[in-house]
């Protein structure tokens, strides 16, 4: 193994099929691609940082509050601020 690495370089599509798959990396795991598709539910058990533009076409909840259809109470004109979302 050159440089203590295993590299797979292919000019064609590479596909892996199995009933289950696990990747264990003790330092980090990076995927470099201009587009990534996750075709199924995704669960994140730790923090998530997003630095680019995000689109959520199916809606989202934050702390149990519907992000796209929530209301704010205490709305006043001028420089006032609203109370928290409901």
mmCIF file of C-alpha atoms in Angstrom:
data_model
loop_
_atom_site.group_PDB
_atom_site.id
_atom_site.type_symbol
_atom_site.label_atom_id
_atom_site.label_comp_id
_atom_site.label_asym_id
_atom_site.label_seq_id
_atom_site.Cartn_x
_atom_site.Cartn_y
_atom_site.Cartn_z
ATOM 1 C CA UNK A 1 0.000 0.000 0.000
ATOM 2 C CA UNK A 2 1.582 3.244 -1.128
ATOM 3 C CA UNK A 3 1.594 5.952 1.557
ATOM 4 C CA UNK A 4 -0.494 3.689 3.849
ATOM 5 C CA UNK A 5 -3.544 4.223 1.623
ATOM 6 C CA UNK A 6 -5.835 2.199 -0.598
ATOM 7 C CA UNK A 7 -6.963 4.098 -3.694
ATOM 8 C CA UNK A 8 -9.552 3.048 -6.235
ATOM 9 C CA UNK A 9 -9.325 5.039 -9.466
ATOM 10 C CA UNK A 10 -11.739 4.167 -12.255
ATOM 11 C CA UNK A 11 -12.825 5.891 -15.471
ATOM 12 C CA UNK A 12 -16.218 4.171 -15.056
ATOM 13 C CA UNK A 13 -18.997 4.134 -12.499
ATOM 14 C CA UNK A 14 -18.177 2.306 -9.245
ATOM 15 C CA UNK A 15 -21.127 0.657 -7.478
ATOM 16 C CA UNK A 16 -21.205 -1.190 -4.154
ATOM 17 C CA UNK A 17 -24.244 -3.323 -3.293
ATOM 18 C CA UNK A 18 -24.841 -4.957 0.084
ATOM 19 C CA UNK A 19 -27.690 -5.450 2.596
ATOM 20 C CA UNK A 20 -25.969 -2.971 4.953
ATOM 21 C CA UNK A 21 -22.918 -0.732 4.860
ATOM 22 C CA UNK A 22 -20.793 0.935 7.520
ATOM 23 C CA UNK A 23 -17.841 3.303 7.208
ATOM 24 C CA UNK A 24 -15.746 3.872 10.338
ATOM 25 C CA UNK A 25 -13.239 6.721 10.217
ATOM 26 C CA UNK A 26 -11.488 7.734 13.436
ATOM 27 C CA UNK A 27 -10.600 11.281 12.268
ATOM 28 C CA UNK A 28 -12.939 12.442 9.501
ATOM 29 C CA UNK A 29 -14.893 11.321 6.425
ATOM 30 C CA UNK A 30 -15.071 13.546 3.348
ATOM 31 C CA UNK A 31 -17.129 13.242 0.165
ATOM 32 C CA UNK A 32 -16.104 15.548 -2.690
ATOM 33 C CA UNK A 33 -18.708 15.804 -5.434
ATOM 34 C CA UNK A 34 -20.541 18.658 -7.161
ATOM 35 C CA UNK A 35 -23.846 16.901 -6.403
ATOM 36 C CA UNK A 36 -24.801 14.264 -3.798
ATOM 37 C CA UNK A 37 -28.128 12.386 -3.697
ATOM 38 C CA UNK A 38 -29.343 10.630 -0.534
ATOM 39 C CA UNK A 39 -32.272 8.441 -1.576
ATOM 40 C CA UNK A 40 -33.840 7.638 1.772
ATOM 41 C CA UNK A 41 -34.327 9.014 5.258
ATOM 42 C CA UNK A 42 -31.209 10.553 6.792
ATOM 43 C CA UNK A 43 -30.530 10.775 10.527
ATOM 44 C CA UNK A 44 -27.929 13.102 12.046
ATOM 45 C CA UNK A 45 -27.063 12.263 15.650
ATOM 46 C CA UNK A 46 -24.577 15.103 16.186
ATOM 47 C CA UNK A 47 -24.327 18.729 15.053
ATOM 48 C CA UNK A 48 -24.916 19.811 11.456
ATOM 49 C CA UNK A 49 -23.256 22.866 9.916
ATOM 50 C CA UNK A 50 -24.511 24.150 6.559
ATOM 51 C CA UNK A 51 -22.503 26.946 4.955
ATOM 52 C CA UNK A 52 -24.206 27.142 1.543
ATOM 53 C CA UNK A 53 -27.692 28.010 0.360
ATOM 54 C CA UNK A 54 -30.317 25.453 1.442
ATOM 55 C CA UNK A 55 -33.715 24.571 -0.012
ATOM 56 C CA UNK A 56 -36.367 22.599 1.869
ATOM 57 C CA UNK A 57 -39.244 21.777 -0.450
ATOM 58 C CA UNK A 58 -41.041 19.490 2.008
ATOM 59 C CA UNK A 59 -41.044 21.858 4.966
ATOM 60 C CA UNK A 60 -39.173 21.706 8.253
ATOM 61 C CA UNK A 61 -39.754 21.758 11.984
ATOM 62 C CA UNK A 62 -37.444 23.433 14.465
ATOM 63 C CA UNK A 63 -38.083 22.581 18.109
ATOM 64 C CA UNK A 64 -41.485 21.140 17.158
ATOM 65 C CA UNK A 65 -42.597 24.381 15.447
ATOM 66 C CA UNK A 66 -43.465 24.276 11.729
ATOM 67 C CA UNK A 67 -40.914 26.627 10.165
ATOM 68 C CA UNK A 68 -42.971 27.552 7.084
ATOM 69 C CA UNK A 69 -46.403 28.016 8.671
ATOM 70 C CA UNK A 70 -45.840 29.360 12.175
ATOM 71 C CA UNK A 71 -47.184 32.662 13.500
ATOM 72 C CA UNK A 72 -45.751 35.347 15.769
ATOM 73 C CA UNK A 73 -47.752 37.126 18.433
ATOM 74 C CA UNK A 74 -47.213 40.681 19.638
ATOM 75 C CA UNK A 75 -46.804 42.138 16.127
ATOM 76 C CA UNK A 76 -46.719 45.953 16.118
ATOM 77 C CA UNK A 77 -45.850 48.433 13.387
ATOM 78 C CA UNK A 78 -42.653 50.443 13.432
ATOM 79 C CA UNK A 79 -39.404 49.329 15.016
ATOM 80 C CA UNK A 80 -40.985 46.825 17.398
ATOM 81 C CA UNK A 81 -39.982 43.182 17.506
ATOM 82 C CA UNK A 82 -42.296 40.203 17.701
ATOM 83 C CA UNK A 83 -42.615 37.627 20.404
ATOM 84 C CA UNK A 84 -41.334 34.106 19.754
ATOM 85 C CA UNK A 85 -42.904 31.824 17.139
ATOM 86 C CA UNK A 86 -45.916 29.650 17.981
#
